[in-house]
């Protein structure tokens, strides 16, 4: 079971809040998340499937930017925080 | 009454155009960059946002902005692994939305990187014009002001809705006669002075900053080009330069009179990295003779210490040719009710202005 949380700024645009999702892999978890919130995917990845330039994932203790593909088959994901680059100084 | 959209770095600002000038009506998407907005033939409003972290998004309102819902946004296909194209296949922003006349829900969108998208279902879905995107000539396009090329102008022939002319920075002027199934690059007569002499007349290397077709005659087109003002009498295939005081005029925006095709307005700036009004004096150039001569209009505009730049979509004219509105990067908004002879300051406090657009719709609600 993974607990998914979001940068507060995302909630300005998509009605999301912290959610628990069971999945074998990170891909399973993200697929379920996008199924629950169909609008969410283009906010996180671009049309090539890469994380948007200013989006970062905290997968447990690891920070991921750009190409998320190498992480999709990861198992035992407990925490996924979808965060953004900080604006301003 | 009619309505003016002001698209800014921090939201969409809607103004009513009344007999005595513009009056603020409502604000939408405060805090979010709005890159383009339009009204389709059914009266629905559409806006394109460019969210810094989350990419481009689009919203639609069927009740003049009282409520909005997110709709489809143009997206590029998956880039083939063996593609020789060095550009990113990622839509950075929707730069221009253009409704097809008399066709509810039928919209065209131009983007950065330069691509054209078509929607026939009120922007629930968008179809890429693949023949343009996959044209070998597109790989010669390059960015002008942005990292990528951009498609910023779409002219739709009012007598033949399959006939579109588009302009690309930097990529020239392209024409389709079958609603985007096939395209022809044609813009001879333009001059890319930023290129070596032996490449200056290359059509795909031209940087038309803004193209507008005269509403009264689609064959007459005006372009504010990176290297000057150009006019065409054959729907954009051949162009001739219009000099002001024997010089080329740099700028971005164009407005064309709705019934007098020889009358057009431009807002000059120092070229091309500097991009502010010459001598700090803001002026509007107006021609009434097809570009043979220009009047310099300054009444009501700041004539000292002014560093406002007017972007390519930030000048508009109403359907009478009397009222003009333009906004600047410094968040100033000006309005004229006498064809540009006198200008009134509407606001000095708006966010940086990307686009200003007039449309003939009375607002039917008040806050």
Short mmCIF file of C-alpha atoms in Angstrom, two decimals:
data_model
loop_
_atom_site.label_atom_id
_atom_site.label_comp_id
_atom_site.label_asym_id
_atom_site.label_seq_id
_atom_site.Cartn_x
_atom_site.Cartn_y
_atom_site.Cartn_z
CA UNK A 1 0.00 0.00 0.00
CA UNK A 2 1.40 3.37 -1.03
CA UNK A 3 0.29 6.69 0.36
CA UNK A 4 0.11 9.28 -2.42
CA UNK A 5 0.26 12.97 -1.53
CA UNK A 6 0.41 16.10 -3.65
CA UNK A 7 1.84 19.59 -3.70
CA UNK A 8 -0.90 21.90 -2.48
CA UNK A 9 -0.61 23.93 -5.67
CA UNK A 10 -1.93 21.02 -7.70
CA UNK A 11 -5.20 21.15 -5.82
CA UNK A 12 -5.82 24.60 -7.35
CA UNK A 13 -6.29 22.85 -10.67
CA UNK A 14 -7.36 19.26 -9.97
CA UNK A 15 -9.49 18.03 -7.08
CA UNK A 16 -6.95 15.73 -5.42
CA UNK A 17 -6.10 14.86 -1.85
CA UNK A 18 -3.93 12.28 -0.11
CA UNK A 19 -4.94 8.77 -1.07
CA UNK A 20 -3.81 5.19 -0.35
CA UNK A 21 -3.39 2.93 -3.36
CA UNK A 22 -2.39 -0.75 -3.41
CA UNK A 23 -0.23 -1.81 -6.33
CA UNK A 24 2.58 -4.20 -7.15
CA UNK A 25 4.72 -1.60 -8.87
CA UNK A 26 4.99 2.16 -9.21
CA UNK A 27 3.40 1.76 -12.64
CA UNK A 28 0.40 -0.02 -11.11
CA UNK A 29 0.04 2.75 -8.56
CA UNK A 30 0.27 5.56 -11.12
CA UNK A 31 -2.15 3.81 -13.50
CA UNK A 32 -4.69 3.51 -10.70
CA UNK A 33 -4.12 7.10 -9.68
CA UNK A 34 -4.73 8.32 -13.25
CA UNK A 35 -7.81 6.12 -13.42
CA UNK A 36 -9.22 7.71 -10.28
CA UNK A 37 -8.29 11.24 -11.46
CA UNK A 38 -8.36 11.22 -15.28
CA UNK A 39 -7.44 14.92 -15.45
CA UNK A 40 -4.29 14.44 -13.41
CA UNK A 41 -1.90 12.75 -15.82
CA UNK A 42 -1.14 15.73 -18.14
CA UNK A 43 -0.32 17.82 -15.07
CA UNK A 44 2.44 15.39 -14.10
CA UNK A 45 3.84 14.05 -17.38
CA UNK A 46 4.13 15.52 -20.85
CA UNK A 47 2.96 13.86 -24.06
CA UNK A 48 6.22 11.90 -24.27
CA UNK A 49 5.59 10.34 -20.85
CA UNK A 50 8.36 12.28 -19.11
CA UNK A 51 7.82 14.10 -15.87
CA UNK A 52 7.17 17.75 -16.60
CA UNK A 53 10.27 19.86 -16.26
CA UNK A 54 9.25 21.37 -12.93
CA UNK A 55 7.66 18.29 -11.38
CA UNK A 56 9.49 15.96 -9.04
CA UNK A 57 8.48 12.67 -7.43
CA UNK A 58 9.57 11.69 -3.95
CA UNK A 59 9.43 7.90 -4.10
CA UNK A 60 9.99 6.96 -0.49
CA UNK A 61 13.35 8.67 0.15
CA UNK A 62 14.40 9.08 -3.48
CA UNK A 63 13.81 12.19 -5.61
CA UNK A 64 13.08 11.61 -9.30
CA UNK A 65 12.95 14.13 -12.17
CA UNK A 66 12.65 13.81 -15.94
CA UNK A 67 12.52 10.25 -17.22
CA UNK A 68 10.45 8.20 -14.81
CA UNK A 69 10.59 5.01 -16.90
CA UNK A 70 13.50 3.40 -14.97
CA UNK A 71 11.43 3.58 -11.79
CA UNK A 72 8.11 2.24 -13.07
CA UNK A 73 8.80 -1.40 -12.21
CA UNK A 74 9.92 -0.60 -8.68
CA UNK A 75 8.07 -2.60 -6.05
CA UNK A 76 7.48 -1.92 -2.38
CA UNK A 77 6.59 1.71 -2.83
CA UNK A 78 5.29 3.03 0.47
CA UNK A 79 5.24 6.75 -0.10
CA UNK A 80 4.85 8.80 -3.27
CA UNK A 81 4.78 12.57 -2.99
CA UNK A 82 4.14 14.53 -6.18
CA UNK A 83 5.88 17.85 -5.76
CA UNK A 84 6.83 20.89 -7.79
CA UNK A 85 9.86 23.07 -8.17
CA UNK A 86 9.68 26.01 -5.81
CA UNK A 87 8.64 29.35 -7.30
CA UNK A 88 10.33 32.56 -6.35
CA UNK A 89 13.35 33.02 -4.14
CA UNK B 1 -21.72 47.16 -26.08
CA UNK B 2 -19.06 44.61 -26.78
CA UNK B 3 -16.28 42.85 -24.92
CA UNK B 4 -12.49 42.93 -24.73
CA UNK B 5 -10.39 40.07 -23.38
CA UNK B 6 -7.03 41.00 -21.85
CA UNK B 7 -4.84 37.92 -21.42
CA UNK B 8 -2.06 38.45 -18.90
CA UNK B 9 0.70 36.83 -16.92
CA UNK B 10 -1.69 36.66 -13.97
CA UNK B 11 -5.10 35.91 -15.39
CA UNK B 12 -7.81 36.87 -17.85
CA UNK B 13 -9.28 40.33 -17.42
CA UNK B 14 -12.59 41.03 -19.14
CA UNK B 15 -13.68 44.55 -20.05
CA UNK B 16 -16.93 45.89 -21.41
CA UNK B 17 -16.61 48.36 -24.24
CA UNK B 18 -19.08 51.14 -23.51
CA UNK B 19 -19.75 54.39 -25.35
CA UNK B 20 -17.31 56.29 -23.16
CA UNK B 21 -14.57 53.66 -23.00
CA UNK B 22 -13.64 50.38 -21.38
CA UNK B 23 -15.03 49.27 -18.02
CA UNK B 24 -13.66 46.37 -16.01
CA UNK B 25 -16.15 43.50 -15.87
CA UNK B 26 -14.53 40.41 -14.35
CA UNK B 27 -11.31 38.53 -13.69
CA UNK B 28 -10.66 34.84 -14.24
CA UNK B 29 -7.81 32.40 -13.45
CA UNK B 30 -6.09 34.96 -11.22
CA UNK B 31 -2.45 34.07 -10.74
CA UNK B 32 -2.23 31.87 -13.82
CA UNK B 33 -0.68 32.86 -17.17
CA UNK B 34 -3.31 33.16 -19.92
CA UNK B 35 -1.76 32.95 -23.36
CA UNK B 36 -4.81 33.18 -25.61
CA UNK B 37 -8.58 33.45 -25.48
CA UNK B 38 -11.37 33.45 -28.02
CA UNK B 39 -15.12 33.19 -28.49
CA UNK B 40 -16.51 30.67 -30.97
CA UNK B 41 -19.52 30.98 -33.24
CA UNK B 42 -21.84 29.68 -30.53
CA UNK B 43 -20.66 32.29 -28.03
CA UNK B 44 -18.61 29.91 -25.89
CA UNK B 45 -15.44 31.27 -24.33
CA UNK B 46 -12.13 29.42 -24.51
CA UNK B 47 -8.87 30.20 -22.71
CA UNK B 48 -5.42 28.69 -22.94
CA UNK B 49 -3.35 28.67 -19.75
CA UNK B 50 0.36 28.07 -19.50
CA UNK B 51 0.80 26.76 -15.98
CA UNK B 52 4.43 27.06 -15.01
CA UNK B 53 4.72 23.67 -13.35
CA UNK B 54 1.91 21.76 -14.94
CA UNK B 55 2.10 22.72 -18.62
CA UNK B 56 -0.48 24.16 -21.00
CA UNK B 57 -4.15 23.64 -20.19
CA UNK B 58 -7.43 24.82 -21.69
CA UNK B 59 -10.76 25.80 -20.19
CA UNK B 60 -14.17 26.58 -21.63
CA UNK B 61 -17.15 28.57 -20.44
CA UNK B 62 -20.66 28.36 -21.82
CA UNK B 63 -21.98 31.18 -19.63
CA UNK B 64 -19.61 34.07 -20.37
CA UNK B 65 -17.15 33.19 -17.66
CA UNK B 66 -19.51 32.59 -14.75
CA UNK B 67 -18.26 29.02 -14.68
CA UNK B 68 -15.42 27.20 -16.40
CA UNK B 69 -14.49 23.59 -17.01
CA UNK B 70 -11.23 22.08 -18.17
CA UNK B 71 -11.26 20.75 -21.73
CA UNK B 72 -8.83 19.06 -24.07
CA UNK B 73 -5.47 20.64 -24.78
CA UNK B 74 -3.38 20.12 -27.92
CA UNK B 75 -0.65 17.49 -27.51
CA UNK B 76 1.96 16.12 -29.86
CA UNK B 77 2.28 12.43 -30.74
CA UNK B 78 4.97 10.20 -29.31
CA UNK B 79 8.30 11.11 -30.86
CA UNK B 80 9.73 8.18 -32.83
CA UNK B 81 12.97 6.89 -31.37
CA UNK B 82 14.70 7.27 -34.75
CA UNK B 83 13.45 10.81 -35.41
CA UNK B 84 16.07 13.22 -36.73
CA UNK B 85 14.08 16.14 -35.37
CA UNK B 86 16.14 17.88 -32.69
CA UNK B 87 13.18 19.71 -31.17
CA UNK B 88 11.26 18.52 -28.14
CA UNK B 89 7.84 17.11 -29.03
CA UNK B 90 6.14 18.82 -26.15
CA UNK B 91 3.60 21.61 -26.41
CA UNK B 92 5.01 24.52 -24.42
CA UNK B 93 2.04 26.82 -24.92
CA UNK B 94 -1.07 27.41 -26.98
CA UNK B 95 -0.15 30.72 -28.56
CA UNK B 96 -3.23 31.49 -30.63
CA UNK B 97 -6.82 30.27 -30.66
CA UNK B 98 -8.84 31.09 -33.75
CA UNK B 99 -12.55 30.21 -34.13
CA UNK B 100 -13.80 29.27 -37.59
CA UNK B 101 -16.57 31.73 -38.52
CA UNK B 102 -20.19 30.56 -38.38
CA UNK B 103 -19.08 27.12 -37.17
CA UNK B 104 -19.89 26.44 -33.50
CA UNK B 105 -17.25 24.35 -31.77
CA UNK B 106 -14.85 24.54 -34.72
CA UNK B 107 -11.51 25.98 -33.56
CA UNK B 108 -7.92 26.14 -34.71
CA UNK B 109 -4.95 26.41 -32.35
CA UNK B 110 -1.36 27.43 -33.04
CA UNK B 111 1.34 26.38 -30.59
CA UNK B 112 4.97 26.49 -29.50
CA UNK B 113 6.67 24.49 -30.89
CA UNK B 114 5.09 25.44 -34.21
CA UNK B 115 2.13 23.17 -34.91
CA UNK B 116 -1.49 23.56 -35.93
CA UNK B 117 -4.34 21.73 -34.20
CA UNK B 118 -7.99 21.48 -35.22
CA UNK B 119 -11.01 20.84 -33.03
CA UNK B 120 -14.52 20.32 -34.34
CA UNK B 121 -16.10 19.35 -31.03
CA UNK B 122 -15.76 22.48 -28.96
CA UNK B 123 -12.19 21.64 -27.91
CA UNK B 124 -13.01 18.34 -26.27
CA UNK B 125 -10.39 16.87 -28.59
CA UNK B 126 -7.72 18.23 -30.92
CA UNK B 127 -6.27 16.78 -34.11
CA UNK B 128 -2.74 17.66 -35.18
CA UNK B 129 -2.33 18.83 -38.76
CA UNK B 130 0.09 16.03 -39.50
CA UNK B 131 1.01 17.15 -43.00
CA UNK B 132 2.40 20.38 -41.54
CA UNK B 133 4.09 18.75 -38.55
CA UNK B 134 5.76 16.06 -40.63
CA UNK B 135 6.75 18.40 -43.45
CA UNK B 136 10.52 18.09 -44.02
CA UNK B 137 10.66 21.88 -44.22
CA UNK B 138 9.52 22.15 -40.58
CA UNK B 139 12.89 20.92 -39.41
CA UNK B 140 14.36 24.20 -40.73
CA UNK B 141 12.13 26.25 -38.46
CA UNK B 142 13.73 27.78 -35.39
CA UNK B 143 12.77 29.83 -32.39
CA UNK B 144 12.35 33.59 -32.45
CA UNK B 145 12.11 34.84 -28.87
CA UNK B 146 11.28 31.33 -27.61
CA UNK B 147 13.47 28.24 -27.66
CA UNK B 148 11.17 26.66 -30.24
CA UNK B 149 9.41 27.90 -33.34
CA UNK B 150 5.88 29.14 -32.81
CA UNK B 151 2.69 29.31 -34.86
CA UNK B 152 1.04 32.57 -33.84
CA UNK B 153 -1.22 33.70 -36.67
CA UNK B 154 -4.12 31.90 -38.35
CA UNK B 155 -6.19 33.63 -41.02
CA UNK B 156 -9.35 31.85 -42.17
CA UNK B 157 -10.90 32.84 -45.48
CA UNK B 158 -14.45 33.98 -44.62
CA UNK B 159 -15.66 32.82 -48.05
CA UNK B 160 -13.92 29.44 -47.96
CA UNK B 161 -13.44 27.95 -44.52
CA UNK B 162 -11.04 25.33 -45.92
CA UNK B 163 -8.57 28.04 -46.94
CA UNK B 164 -6.23 29.03 -44.09
CA UNK B 165 -3.04 31.05 -44.05
CA UNK B 166 -0.71 30.73 -41.08
CA UNK B 167 2.47 32.50 -39.99
CA UNK B 168 5.34 30.94 -38.05
CA UNK B 169 8.23 32.51 -36.12
CA UNK B 170 10.59 31.46 -37.56
CA UNK B 171 9.16 29.47 -40.44
CA UNK B 172 7.46 31.75 -42.97
CA UNK B 173 3.89 31.90 -44.24
CA UNK B 174 2.03 28.71 -45.15
CA UNK B 175 -1.23 28.11 -46.99
CA UNK B 176 -3.78 25.31 -47.08
CA UNK B 177 -6.82 25.06 -49.31
CA UNK B 178 -8.16 21.79 -47.88
CA UNK B 179 -8.45 22.51 -44.15
CA UNK B 180 -4.91 21.41 -43.33
CA UNK B 181 -4.61 18.20 -45.36
CA UNK B 182 -1.89 19.75 -47.53
CA UNK B 183 0.24 22.86 -47.09
CA UNK B 184 2.28 25.16 -49.32
CA UNK B 185 5.04 27.47 -48.09
CA UNK B 186 4.85 30.73 -50.00
CA UNK B 187 5.88 34.24 -48.95
CA UNK B 188 8.17 35.65 -51.59
CA UNK B 189 9.22 39.25 -51.22
CA UNK B 190 9.95 39.06 -47.52
CA UNK B 191 13.47 39.76 -46.40
CA UNK B 192 15.26 38.05 -43.51
CA UNK B 193 18.01 40.61 -42.92
CA UNK B 194 19.25 38.55 -39.94
CA UNK B 195 20.42 35.83 -42.37
CA UNK B 196 23.45 35.89 -44.67
CA UNK B 197 22.66 37.76 -47.88
CA UNK B 198 22.39 34.62 -49.98
CA UNK B 199 19.74 33.21 -47.61
CA UNK B 200 17.78 36.37 -46.83
CA UNK B 201 14.98 35.59 -49.26
CA UNK B 202 14.53 31.96 -48.15
CA UNK B 203 10.84 31.59 -47.49
CA UNK B 204 11.12 29.13 -44.58
CA UNK B 205 13.58 31.45 -42.79
CA UNK B 206 11.22 34.42 -42.62
CA UNK B 207 10.05 35.69 -39.25
CA UNK B 208 6.59 37.20 -39.64
CA UNK B 209 5.79 38.43 -36.14
CA UNK B 210 2.07 38.75 -36.82
CA UNK B 211 -0.16 38.23 -39.86
CA UNK B 212 -3.68 39.61 -40.22
CA UNK B 213 -5.95 39.24 -43.25
CA UNK B 214 -8.16 42.24 -43.98
CA UNK B 215 -11.70 41.28 -42.92
CA UNK B 216 -13.05 43.06 -46.01
CA UNK B 217 -10.82 41.24 -48.52
CA UNK B 218 -8.93 38.07 -47.70
CA UNK B 219 -6.45 38.72 -50.52
CA UNK B 220 -5.13 41.73 -48.61
CA UNK B 221 -2.85 40.66 -45.81
CA UNK B 222 -0.61 42.62 -43.48
CA UNK B 223 2.46 41.39 -41.66
CA UNK B 224 4.63 42.97 -39.02
CA UNK B 225 7.83 41.09 -39.76
CA UNK B 226 11.03 41.01 -37.74
CA UNK B 227 12.56 43.13 -40.49
CA UNK B 228 9.71 45.47 -41.39
CA UNK B 229 6.08 45.93 -42.34
CA UNK B 230 4.90 43.92 -45.36
CA UNK B 231 1.66 43.87 -47.35
CA UNK B 232 0.24 41.32 -49.77
CA UNK B 233 -2.50 41.54 -52.40
CA UNK B 234 -2.68 37.84 -53.26
CA UNK B 235 -3.56 36.27 -49.91
CA UNK B 236 -0.02 36.12 -48.66
CA UNK B 237 1.91 34.53 -51.51
CA UNK B 238 3.82 37.67 -52.54
CA UNK B 239 4.75 40.57 -50.30
CA UNK B 240 6.19 44.05 -50.59
CA UNK B 241 7.76 46.07 -47.81
CA UNK B 242 6.23 49.32 -46.56
CA UNK B 243 8.81 51.81 -45.32
CA UNK B 244 8.23 54.48 -42.68
CA UNK B 245 10.47 57.50 -43.15
CA UNK B 246 12.52 55.45 -45.62
CA UNK B 247 13.24 52.86 -42.94
CA UNK B 248 12.05 49.40 -42.00
CA UNK B 249 9.92 49.33 -38.87
CA UNK B 250 10.39 46.71 -36.16
CA UNK B 251 7.51 45.66 -33.95
CA UNK B 252 5.10 42.85 -33.25
CA UNK B 253 1.44 43.82 -33.36
CA UNK B 254 -0.87 44.59 -36.28
CA UNK B 255 -4.53 45.58 -36.44
CA UNK B 256 -6.44 45.94 -39.71
CA UNK B 257 -9.57 48.03 -40.30
CA UNK B 258 -12.66 45.83 -40.66
CA UNK B 259 -13.95 47.49 -43.85
CA UNK B 260 -11.02 49.53 -45.21
CA UNK B 261 -8.28 47.15 -46.21
CA UNK B 262 -5.74 49.95 -46.78
CA UNK B 263 -5.99 51.03 -43.15
CA UNK B 264 -3.84 49.27 -40.56
CA UNK B 265 -2.13 50.05 -37.27
CA UNK B 266 1.30 49.03 -35.95
CA UNK B 267 3.28 49.74 -32.78
CA UNK B 268 6.99 50.21 -33.46
CA UNK B 269 9.92 49.46 -31.17
CA UNK B 270 13.69 49.55 -31.41
CA UNK B 271 14.93 46.39 -33.04
CA UNK B 272 15.62 43.85 -32.08
CA UNK B 273 17.24 42.78 -28.82
CA UNK B 274 16.38 46.15 -27.22
CA UNK B 275 12.63 46.11 -27.83
CA UNK B 276 11.40 49.35 -26.30
CA UNK B 277 9.92 52.49 -27.86
CA UNK B 278 12.42 54.73 -29.60
CA UNK B 279 13.48 57.61 -27.32
CA UNK B 280 11.16 56.22 -24.64
CA UNK B 281 8.20 57.61 -26.60
CA UNK B 282 5.29 55.27 -27.27
CA UNK B 283 3.65 55.69 -30.65
CA UNK B 284 1.25 53.97 -32.98
CA UNK B 285 1.78 53.96 -36.74
CA UNK B 286 -1.32 54.15 -38.90
CA UNK B 287 -1.56 53.83 -42.65
CA UNK B 288 -4.69 54.61 -44.67
CA UNK B 289 -3.14 54.18 -48.10
CA UNK B 290 -2.01 50.58 -48.11
CA UNK B 291 1.36 51.27 -46.54
CA UNK B 292 2.57 54.04 -48.85
CA UNK B 293 2.70 56.40 -45.88
CA UNK B 294 2.21 56.29 -42.11
CA UNK B 295 0.80 58.72 -39.58
CA UNK B 296 2.44 58.78 -36.16
CA UNK B 297 -0.19 58.74 -33.40
CA UNK B 298 0.93 59.78 -29.90
CA UNK B 299 -1.91 61.75 -28.27
CA UNK B 300 -2.53 60.30 -24.82
CA UNK B 301 0.44 57.94 -24.95
CA UNK B 302 3.52 58.43 -22.73
CA UNK B 303 6.19 60.46 -24.51
CA UNK B 304 9.03 60.16 -22.07
CA UNK B 305 10.68 57.36 -20.08
CA UNK B 306 8.37 54.74 -21.55
CA UNK B 307 9.73 51.23 -21.97
CA UNK B 308 6.55 49.34 -22.80
CA UNK B 309 6.66 46.63 -25.42
CA UNK B 310 3.47 45.49 -27.11
CA UNK B 311 3.39 41.80 -27.93
CA UNK B 312 2.07 40.46 -31.24
CA UNK B 313 -1.41 39.59 -30.01
CA UNK B 314 -1.86 42.64 -27.80
CA UNK B 315 -3.48 45.12 -30.25
CA UNK B 316 -7.10 44.82 -31.35
CA UNK B 317 -9.73 46.81 -33.24
CA UNK B 318 -13.50 46.56 -33.09
CA UNK B 319 -15.82 45.74 -36.00
CA UNK B 320 -16.44 49.43 -36.74
CA UNK B 321 -12.78 50.35 -37.03
CA UNK B 322 -13.20 53.09 -34.43
CA UNK B 323 -12.14 51.53 -31.14
CA UNK B 324 -8.66 50.18 -30.65
CA UNK B 325 -7.15 48.67 -27.53
CA UNK B 326 -3.61 47.61 -26.77
CA UNK B 327 -1.67 46.44 -23.75
CA UNK B 328 1.99 46.19 -22.87
CA UNK B 329 4.55 44.05 -21.12
CA UNK B 330 4.54 46.64 -18.35
CA UNK B 331 0.85 46.04 -17.63
CA UNK B 332 -0.45 49.25 -19.15
CA UNK B 333 -3.68 49.19 -21.18
CA UNK B 334 -4.72 51.93 -23.61
CA UNK B 335 -7.95 52.47 -25.52
CA UNK B 336 -8.93 54.77 -28.37
CA UNK B 337 -12.44 55.52 -29.59
CA UNK B 338 -11.41 57.60 -32.62
CA UNK B 339 -9.30 55.28 -34.75
CA UNK B 340 -6.18 55.91 -32.71
CA UNK B 341 -6.11 59.72 -32.82
CA UNK B 342 -6.52 59.99 -29.02
CA UNK B 343 -5.68 57.35 -26.43
CA UNK B 344 -6.99 56.91 -22.90
CA UNK B 345 -5.16 54.99 -20.21
CA UNK B 346 -7.43 52.21 -18.98
CA UNK B 347 -5.02 50.79 -16.39
CA UNK B 348 -1.41 51.14 -15.29
CA UNK B 349 -1.59 48.20 -12.93
CA UNK B 350 -2.35 45.06 -14.86
CA UNK B 351 0.07 42.14 -15.01
CA UNK B 352 2.25 41.85 -18.14
CA UNK B 353 -0.16 41.65 -21.07
CA UNK B 354 0.14 38.87 -23.62
CA UNK B 355 -2.95 39.37 -25.76
CA UNK B 356 -5.89 41.73 -26.21
CA UNK B 357 -8.93 40.67 -28.20
CA UNK B 358 -12.17 42.44 -29.03
CA UNK B 359 -15.33 40.52 -29.86
CA UNK B 360 -18.93 41.39 -30.58
CA UNK B 361 -20.73 39.94 -27.61
CA UNK B 362 -22.75 41.81 -25.00
CA UNK B 363 -22.08 40.64 -21.48
CA UNK B 364 -25.23 39.34 -19.83
CA UNK B 365 -24.17 39.21 -16.18
CA UNK B 366 -22.64 41.42 -13.50
CA UNK B 367 -20.63 40.56 -10.44
#
